[in-house]
Amino acid sequence: MRILSIETSCDETGVSIIEGSGTKEGHIMLLGNALASQVDLHAQYGGVFPAMAKRAHAEKFVPLLVEALGQAGMLIKKHREVLLPEEKEVIVALCVREPELGAHFMEFFAAYEKPALDTIAVTTGPGLEPALWVGVNAAKVLSALWNVPLMPINHMEGHVLVTLLEKVLANPQKEFALGRIQFPALALLVSGGHTELVHVHDYSTYEKIGSTRDDAVGEAFDKVARMLGLPYPGGPTVSKLAAAFRATGTPNPFTLPRPMLHSGDYDFSYSGIKTAVLYTIRDLTNNFERIPTDEEKMAIACAFEDAAIEVLVTKTMRAVKEFTMHTLIVGGGVAGNTYLRAQLTEAVQTQAPHTTLLFPETWLATDNSVMIAIAAYVRSVYGNGETTTIDTITANGNLSITHGGFRKEV
Ligand code: KG4
Ligand code: ZN
């Protein structure tokens, strides 16, 4: 089956096309994959602005659609450019709030034939609602004019299920086998908006057992980066500095608290570490009279990463052992963090050697639309692949993974 997927929940616009074959031992070809990042746009403000994100998604969507279809060999020019009045009517009606998207769609539908697709999968939440709506409205237009069913996908479920991709070495970024999850499984979801431990009972039943009470861990990385004068998004840069400091072998003059390490539950808190970083910088620089030296930045980044990751690893391992999890899945942007990968790998080897540890490919850890296609495919293979209609699909910024893409959205 062929799935076209759309992701616009935050600051990445993505369109992918996959072809899945076989049944449960699925074989997946990534036929097309186009991704545009808004990082440069938001970097100057140090964070994502929903209204700007929405406009950028609306401008980028159709060019990315054309790129992805082109890569897949599915971009077929019409003999004669023509847009039927009823097509124009649908586009206008569905793009009332995104006129630039509507204008692009008119040119697109006038120029290109309908491609052969079975499903259109789109992220319906969680995320920034104005941004999500661009993807949902784009999906509605495609579904209505191509007469292809729509599948709503939970972004966090995408982060979980993309870890099932096993690359085929001869064709590493295009061809994959679809692995299986041995249940029960635990998912540690770590991104700019989420820090959650989720008990995965089966492919569609998720139970949240803990989450952050304030900031998400990725958000803390971003805020610490900002305090150190490093660019947005801060995760990769903070991590690089931390690794450089660790490599020197020098004892770290700074230590930071590990909030809720022994709280007895599975919740997290990251705002305290962030504030401790601020006080550390304040005391070091005589009340911000100077900026920290490069060496000091490296040491602070390392102290922060040590504290942030130790809490994640300790609480995750406690849940793995308590519930005798057969699989541990790590998903979300922070799953790309090298130190987290190393620490968790070691912890699983020593404390739960029979648990399988799944990470996403590094290039699929941060937001992308491949994960949305994979979630849709897994839903089709292991579930009944329920689809929805353009009248009922809706974006929901607070959509919880416990509601999946199919349950009633709250
Ligand atoms: O999943 P994602 O792309 O977007 C959300 O859904 O939030 O995650 C982005 C977050 C950002 O906060 C970014 O700083 C963080 O993931 N991140 C990292 C790393 N790569 C991305 N944090 C720590 N280490 C990394 N290597
Ligand atoms: Zn994400």
Coordinates of C-alpha atoms and ligand atoms in Angstrom, one line a residue:
M1 CA 0.0 0.0 0.0
R2 CA 1.1 3.5 -0.7
I3 CA 0.8 6.2 1.9
L4 CA 1.4 9.9 1.6
S5 CA 2.1 11.5 4.9
I6 CA 2.1 15.1 6.2
E7 CA 3.7 16.6 9.3
T8 CA 3.3 20.3 10.3
S9 CA 3.0 20.1 14.1
C10 CA 5.9 22.4 15.0
D11 CA 8.7 23.9 12.9
E12 CA 9.3 21.2 10.3
T13 CA 7.2 20.9 7.3
G14 CA 7.3 17.3 5.9
V15 CA 5.8 15.3 3.1
S16 CA 6.7 11.7 2.5
I17 CA 5.5 8.8 0.4
I18 CA 6.1 5.2 1.5
E19 CA 5.2 1.9 -0.1
G20 CA 4.7 -1.0 2.3
S21 CA 4.4 -4.5 1.2
G22 CA 4.2 -7.9 2.8
T23 CA 2.1 -8.2 5.9
K24 CA 3.4 -8.2 9.4
E25 CA 7.0 -8.7 8.3
G26 CA 6.6 -5.5 6.3
H27 CA 9.0 -4.3 3.8
I28 CA 9.0 -0.5 3.4
M29 CA 10.4 1.7 0.6
L30 CA 10.7 5.4 1.2
L31 CA 9.7 6.6 -2.3
G32 CA 9.8 10.3 -1.6
N33 CA 10.7 12.5 1.4
A34 CA 10.8 16.3 1.5
L35 CA 11.5 18.2 4.6
A36 CA 11.8 21.9 5.2
S37 CA 13.0 23.3 8.5
Q38 CA 12.0 26.6 9.9
V39 CA 14.9 26.6 12.3
D40 CA 16.6 29.7 10.7
L41 CA 13.3 31.6 10.8
H42 CA 12.8 30.9 14.5
A43 CA 16.5 31.0 15.6
Q44 CA 16.5 34.8 15.6
Y45 CA 13.7 34.8 18.3
G46 CA 15.1 31.8 20.3
G47 CA 11.9 29.8 19.9
V48 CA 8.9 28.9 17.7
F49 CA 6.3 31.6 17.0
P50 CA 3.0 29.8 16.1
A51 CA 1.8 32.5 13.6
M52 CA 5.1 32.5 11.8
A53 CA 5.3 28.8 11.8
K54 CA 1.8 28.5 10.3
R55 CA 2.7 30.9 7.5
A56 CA 5.9 29.1 6.7
H57 CA 4.1 25.7 6.6
A58 CA 1.5 27.2 4.2
E59 CA 4.2 28.5 1.9
K60 CA 6.3 25.4 1.9
F61 CA 3.7 22.7 1.7
V62 CA 2.9 22.5 -2.0
P63 CA 6.6 22.8 -3.1
L64 CA 7.4 20.0 -0.8
L65 CA 4.5 17.9 -2.1
V66 CA 5.8 18.4 -5.6
E67 CA 9.3 17.5 -4.5
A68 CA 8.2 14.3 -2.7
L69 CA 5.9 13.2 -5.6
G70 CA 8.8 14.0 -8.0
Q71 CA 11.2 11.8 -6.1
A72 CA 8.7 9.0 -6.1
G73 CA 8.1 9.3 -9.9
M74 CA 4.5 10.1 -9.2
L75 CA 4.4 13.7 -10.5
I76 CA 2.5 13.4 -13.7
K77 CA 1.8 16.5 -15.8
K78 CA -1.6 16.9 -17.3
H79 CA -1.7 17.2 -21.1
R80 CA -3.4 20.5 -20.8
E81 CA -3.5 22.7 -17.7
V82 CA -7.0 22.8 -16.3
L83 CA -8.6 23.4 -13.0
L84 CA -12.3 22.5 -12.8
P85 CA -14.7 25.0 -11.1
E86 CA -15.7 22.4 -8.6
E87 CA -12.0 21.8 -7.7
K88 CA -11.5 25.5 -7.2
E89 CA -14.5 25.6 -5.0
V90 CA -13.2 22.8 -2.7
I91 CA -9.7 24.5 -2.5
V92 CA -11.2 27.9 -1.6
A93 CA -13.6 26.4 1.0
L94 CA -10.9 24.3 2.7
C95 CA -8.1 27.0 2.6
V96 CA -10.1 29.9 3.9
R97 CA -7.5 30.4 6.7
E98 CA -4.4 29.7 4.5
P99 CA -4.9 31.6 1.3
E100 CA -1.3 31.1 0.2
L101 CA -1.8 27.4 0.5
G102 CA -5.0 27.7 -1.6
A103 CA -3.2 29.7 -4.3
H104 CA -0.5 27.1 -4.5
F105 CA -3.0 24.2 -4.6
M106 CA -4.8 25.8 -7.6
E107 CA -1.7 25.8 -9.6
F108 CA -0.8 22.3 -8.5
F109 CA -4.2 20.8 -9.3
A110 CA -4.3 22.6 -12.7
A111 CA -0.9 21.1 -13.6
Y112 CA -0.8 17.5 -12.2
E113 CA -2.7 14.3 -12.4
K114 CA -3.9 12.3 -9.4
P115 CA -1.1 9.9 -8.2
A116 CA -1.9 6.3 -7.2
L117 CA -2.2 6.4 -3.4
D118 CA -4.1 4.4 -0.8
T119 CA -4.1 6.7 2.2
I120 CA -3.2 10.2 3.2
A121 CA -1.9 10.3 6.8
V122 CA -1.6 13.6 8.6
T123 CA -0.5 14.7 12.1
T124 CA -3.5 15.9 14.0
G125 CA -1.7 16.6 17.3
P126 CA -0.1 17.3 19.7
G127 CA 1.6 20.5 18.6
L128 CA 1.0 24.1 17.8
E129 CA -2.6 24.2 16.7
P130 CA -2.3 26.9 13.9
A131 CA 0.6 24.9 12.5
L132 CA -1.3 21.6 12.7
W133 CA -4.3 23.0 10.9
V134 CA -2.1 23.8 7.8
G135 CA -1.3 20.1 7.5
V136 CA -4.8 19.0 8.3
N137 CA -6.4 21.4 5.7
A138 CA -3.8 20.4 3.1
A139 CA -4.7 16.8 3.8
K140 CA -8.4 17.5 3.4
V141 CA -7.8 19.2 0.0
L142 CA -5.8 16.2 -1.2
S143 CA -8.3 13.7 0.2
A144 CA -11.3 15.5 -1.3
L145 CA -9.8 16.1 -4.8
W146 CA -8.0 12.7 -5.2
N147 CA -10.7 10.8 -3.4
V148 CA -8.2 9.1 -1.1
P149 CA -9.1 8.2 2.6
L150 CA -7.6 10.2 5.4
M151 CA -5.8 8.8 8.5
P152 CA -5.3 11.1 11.5
I153 CA -2.0 10.3 13.2
N154 CA -0.7 11.2 16.7
H155 CA 2.7 12.9 16.4
M156 CA 4.0 11.1 19.5
E157 CA 2.9 7.7 18.2
G158 CA 4.9 8.6 15.1
H159 CA 8.0 9.1 17.3
V160 CA 7.3 5.7 18.9
L161 CA 6.7 3.6 15.8
V162 CA 9.5 5.0 13.6
T163 CA 11.9 3.1 15.9
L164 CA 10.6 -0.1 14.2
L165 CA 12.4 0.8 11.0
E166 CA 15.4 -1.5 10.4
K167 CA 17.5 -0.2 7.6
V168 CA 18.4 -2.4 4.7
L169 CA 22.2 -1.8 4.5
A170 CA 22.4 -1.9 0.8
N171 CA 19.9 1.0 0.5
P172 CA 20.1 2.6 4.0
Q173 CA 17.9 5.7 3.7
K174 CA 15.3 4.2 1.3
E175 CA 14.6 0.6 2.1
F176 CA 13.6 -0.8 5.5
A177 CA 12.2 -3.9 7.2
L178 CA 9.6 -3.3 9.8
G179 CA 10.5 -4.7 13.1
R180 CA 8.1 -5.8 15.8
I181 CA 7.6 -4.7 19.4
Q182 CA 7.7 -7.4 22.1
F183 CA 5.1 -6.3 24.6
P184 CA 4.9 -5.0 27.3
A185 CA 7.0 -2.1 26.1
L186 CA 8.0 1.2 27.7
A187 CA 8.3 4.3 25.6
L188 CA 10.5 7.2 26.8
L189 CA 9.3 10.2 24.8
V190 CA 11.7 13.1 25.0
S191 CA 11.3 16.2 22.8
G192 CA 10.8 20.0 22.9
G193 CA 7.3 19.6 24.2
H194 CA 7.2 16.2 25.9
T195 CA 9.0 14.2 28.6
E196 CA 6.8 11.1 29.2
L197 CA 7.1 7.5 30.1
V198 CA 4.4 5.5 28.4
H199 CA 3.4 1.9 28.9
V200 CA 2.8 0.5 25.5
H201 CA 0.4 -2.5 25.9
D202 CA -0.1 -3.2 22.2
Y203 CA 0.2 -1.3 19.0
S204 CA -2.7 1.0 19.8
T205 CA -3.0 1.0 23.6
Y206 CA -0.8 3.5 25.4
E207 CA -0.9 4.3 29.1
K208 CA 1.0 7.3 30.4
I209 CA 2.8 6.4 33.7
G210 CA 4.7 9.6 34.2
S211 CA 5.5 13.0 32.6
T212 CA 7.2 16.3 33.3
R213 CA 5.5 18.6 35.8
D214 CA 6.9 21.7 34.1
D215 CA 9.4 22.0 31.3
A216 CA 10.2 19.3 28.8
V217 CA 13.8 18.0 28.7
G218 CA 14.3 19.3 25.1
E219 CA 12.9 22.7 26.2
A220 CA 15.4 22.7 29.1
F221 CA 18.3 22.0 26.6
D222 CA 17.0 24.9 24.5
K223 CA 16.8 27.3 27.4
V224 CA 20.2 26.4 28.8
A225 CA 21.6 27.0 25.3
R226 CA 20.1 30.4 25.3
M227 CA 21.6 31.2 28.7
L228 CA 25.0 30.2 27.3
G229 CA 24.5 32.3 24.2
L230 CA 24.2 29.3 21.9
P231 CA 21.8 29.2 18.9
Y232 CA 18.3 27.6 18.8
P233 CA 17.6 24.7 18.9
G234 CA 20.1 24.2 21.7
G235 CA 20.0 20.5 22.2
P236 CA 22.7 19.4 19.7
T237 CA 25.0 22.3 20.6
V238 CA 24.8 21.9 24.3
S239 CA 25.4 18.2 23.8
K240 CA 28.5 18.8 21.6
L241 CA 30.0 21.2 24.2
A242 CA 29.3 18.6 27.0
A243 CA 31.0 15.9 25.0
A244 CA 34.0 18.1 24.4
F245 CA 34.3 18.8 28.2
R246 CA 33.9 15.1 29.1
A247 CA 36.7 14.3 26.6
T248 CA 39.1 16.5 28.5
G249 CA 38.8 14.2 31.6
T250 CA 38.8 17.3 33.9
P251 CA 36.7 17.1 37.0
N252 CA 33.7 19.4 36.6
P253 CA 33.7 22.3 39.0
F254 CA 29.9 22.6 38.7
T255 CA 27.2 20.2 39.9
L256 CA 23.5 20.6 39.4
P257 CA 20.5 19.1 41.2
R258 CA 18.7 16.0 40.0
P259 CA 15.1 17.0 40.7
M260 CA 12.7 14.2 41.5
L261 CA 15.3 11.5 41.1
H262 CA 14.0 9.7 44.2
S263 CA 10.4 10.8 44.1
G264 CA 9.1 7.3 43.9
D265 CA 6.9 8.0 40.9
Y266 CA 7.6 8.4 37.2
D267 CA 7.3 12.1 36.9
F268 CA 10.0 14.6 36.0
S269 CA 10.8 18.2 36.6
Y270 CA 13.2 20.2 34.5
S271 CA 12.6 23.8 35.4
G272 CA 14.7 23.5 38.6
I273 CA 17.8 22.4 36.7
K274 CA 17.3 25.2 34.3
T275 CA 17.1 27.8 37.2
A276 CA 20.2 26.2 38.8
V277 CA 22.1 26.8 35.6
L278 CA 21.0 30.4 35.6
Y279 CA 22.2 30.9 39.2
T280 CA 25.5 29.1 38.4
I281 CA 26.1 31.5 35.6
R282 CA 25.1 34.5 37.7
D283 CA 27.5 33.5 40.6
L284 CA 30.3 32.7 38.2
T285 CA 30.1 36.0 36.3
N286 CA 29.6 38.3 39.3
N287 CA 25.9 38.9 38.5
F288 CA 26.3 38.7 34.7
E289 CA 29.1 41.3 34.5
R290 CA 30.8 39.1 31.9
I291 CA 29.9 36.2 29.7
P292 CA 31.2 32.8 30.6
T293 CA 34.4 31.7 28.9
D294 CA 34.3 28.9 26.3
E295 CA 35.8 26.5 28.9
E296 CA 33.1 27.5 31.5
K297 CA 30.4 27.1 28.9
M298 CA 31.6 23.6 28.2
A299 CA 31.7 22.7 31.9
I300 CA 28.2 24.1 32.5
A301 CA 26.8 22.3 29.4
C302 CA 28.3 19.1 30.7
A303 CA 27.0 19.5 34.3
F304 CA 23.5 20.2 32.8
E305 CA 23.6 17.2 30.4
D306 CA 24.8 14.9 33.2
A307 CA 22.0 16.0 35.5
A308 CA 19.2 15.9 32.8
I309 CA 20.2 12.5 31.4
E310 CA 20.8 10.9 34.8
V311 CA 17.2 11.6 35.9
L312 CA 15.9 10.2 32.6
V313 CA 17.9 7.1 32.7
T314 CA 17.3 6.3 36.4
K315 CA 13.6 6.7 36.2
T316 CA 13.3 4.9 32.9
M317 CA 15.2 1.9 34.2
R318 CA 13.1 1.8 37.3
A319 CA 10.0 1.5 35.2
V320 CA 11.6 -1.1 32.9
K321 CA 12.4 -3.3 35.9
E322 CA 9.1 -2.7 37.8
F323 CA 6.9 -3.7 34.8
T324 CA 9.4 -6.2 33.4
M325 CA 9.3 -4.5 30.1
H326 CA 10.4 -6.6 27.1
T327 CA 11.1 -3.5 24.9
L328 CA 12.3 0.0 25.7
I329 CA 11.6 2.5 23.0
V330 CA 13.1 6.0 23.0
G331 CA 11.5 8.6 20.8
G332 CA 11.5 12.4 20.1
G333 CA 14.2 14.9 19.2
V334 CA 16.2 14.2 22.4
A335 CA 16.4 10.6 21.4
G336 CA 19.2 11.8 19.0
N337 CA 21.3 12.8 22.0
T338 CA 24.5 10.8 21.9
Y339 CA 25.0 10.8 25.7
L340 CA 21.5 9.6 26.4
R341 CA 22.0 6.8 23.9
A342 CA 25.3 5.7 25.5
Q343 CA 24.0 5.9 29.1
L344 CA 20.7 4.0 28.3
T345 CA 22.5 1.4 26.3
E346 CA 24.9 0.7 29.2
A347 CA 22.0 0.7 31.8
V348 CA 20.0 -1.8 29.8
Q349 CA 23.0 -4.0 29.3
T350 CA 23.8 -4.1 33.0
Q351 CA 20.3 -3.9 34.6
A352 CA 17.9 -5.4 32.1
P353 CA 19.9 -7.4 29.5
H354 CA 16.8 -9.2 28.2
T355 CA 15.1 -6.0 27.3
T356 CA 15.4 -4.8 23.7
L357 CA 16.3 -1.2 23.3
L358 CA 15.0 0.7 20.3
F359 CA 16.2 4.1 19.2
P360 CA 15.2 5.9 15.9
E361 CA 17.8 6.4 13.2
T362 CA 19.4 9.7 14.1
W363 CA 18.0 11.4 11.0
L364 CA 14.5 10.3 12.0
A365 CA 14.7 11.4 15.7
T366 CA 13.7 15.0 15.2
D367 CA 10.4 15.9 13.6
N368 CA 9.8 14.4 10.2
S369 CA 6.9 13.0 8.1
V370 CA 8.5 9.5 7.6
M371 CA 7.4 8.7 11.1
I372 CA 3.8 9.7 10.3
A373 CA 3.7 7.4 7.3
I374 CA 5.2 4.6 9.4
A375 CA 2.6 5.1 12.2
A376 CA -0.1 4.9 9.5
Y377 CA 1.3 1.8 8.0
V378 CA 1.6 0.1 11.4
R379 CA -2.0 1.0 12.1
S380 CA -3.0 -0.6 8.8
V381 CA -1.0 -3.7 9.3
Y382 CA -1.7 -4.4 13.0
G383 CA -5.0 -2.6 13.4
N384 CA -7.9 -2.2 11.0
G385 CA -6.4 0.9 9.5
E386 CA -9.5 3.0 10.3
T387 CA -9.7 6.2 8.3
T388 CA -11.8 9.3 8.8
T389 CA -13.5 11.9 6.6
I390 CA -12.7 15.5 5.8
D391 CA -15.8 16.5 7.9
T392 CA -14.7 14.9 11.1
I393 CA -10.9 15.2 11.1
T394 CA -9.6 18.0 13.4
A395 CA -6.4 19.3 14.7
N396 CA -5.9 19.1 18.5
G397 CA -2.8 20.8 20.0
N398 CA -3.2 18.8 23.3
L399 CA -3.9 15.4 21.8
S400 CA -2.6 12.8 24.2
I401 CA -0.9 9.6 23.0
T402 CA -3.3 7.7 25.2
H403 CA -6.0 8.7 22.7
G404 CA -3.9 7.6 19.7
G405 CA -5.0 9.0 16.4
F406 CA -8.2 7.0 16.3
R407 CA -9.8 7.3 19.6
K408 CA -12.1 10.1 20.5
E409 CA -10.0 13.2 20.6
V410 CA -10.3 15.3 23.8
Ligands
KG4_1 O1 10.8 15.9 18.4 P1 11.3 17.3 18.1 O2 12.0 17.5 16.8 O3 10.2 18.3 18.2 C1 9.2 18.3 19.1 O4 8.2 17.6 18.9 O5 9.4 19.0 20.1 O6 12.3 17.7 19.3 C2 13.0 18.9 19.3 C3 13.8 19.0 20.6 C4 14.4 20.4 20.8 O7 14.1 20.9 22.0 C5 15.9 20.1 20.6 O8 16.8 21.0 21.3 C6 16.0 18.7 21.1 O9 14.8 18.1 20.7 N1 17.1 18.0 20.6 C7 18.2 17.5 21.4 C8 19.1 16.9 20.5 N2 18.6 17.0 19.2 C9 17.4 17.7 19.3 N3 18.3 17.6 22.7 C10 19.5 17.1 23.2 N4 20.4 16.5 22.4 C11 20.3 16.4 21.1 N5 21.2 15.8 20.3
ZN2 ZN 8.3 15.7 17.8

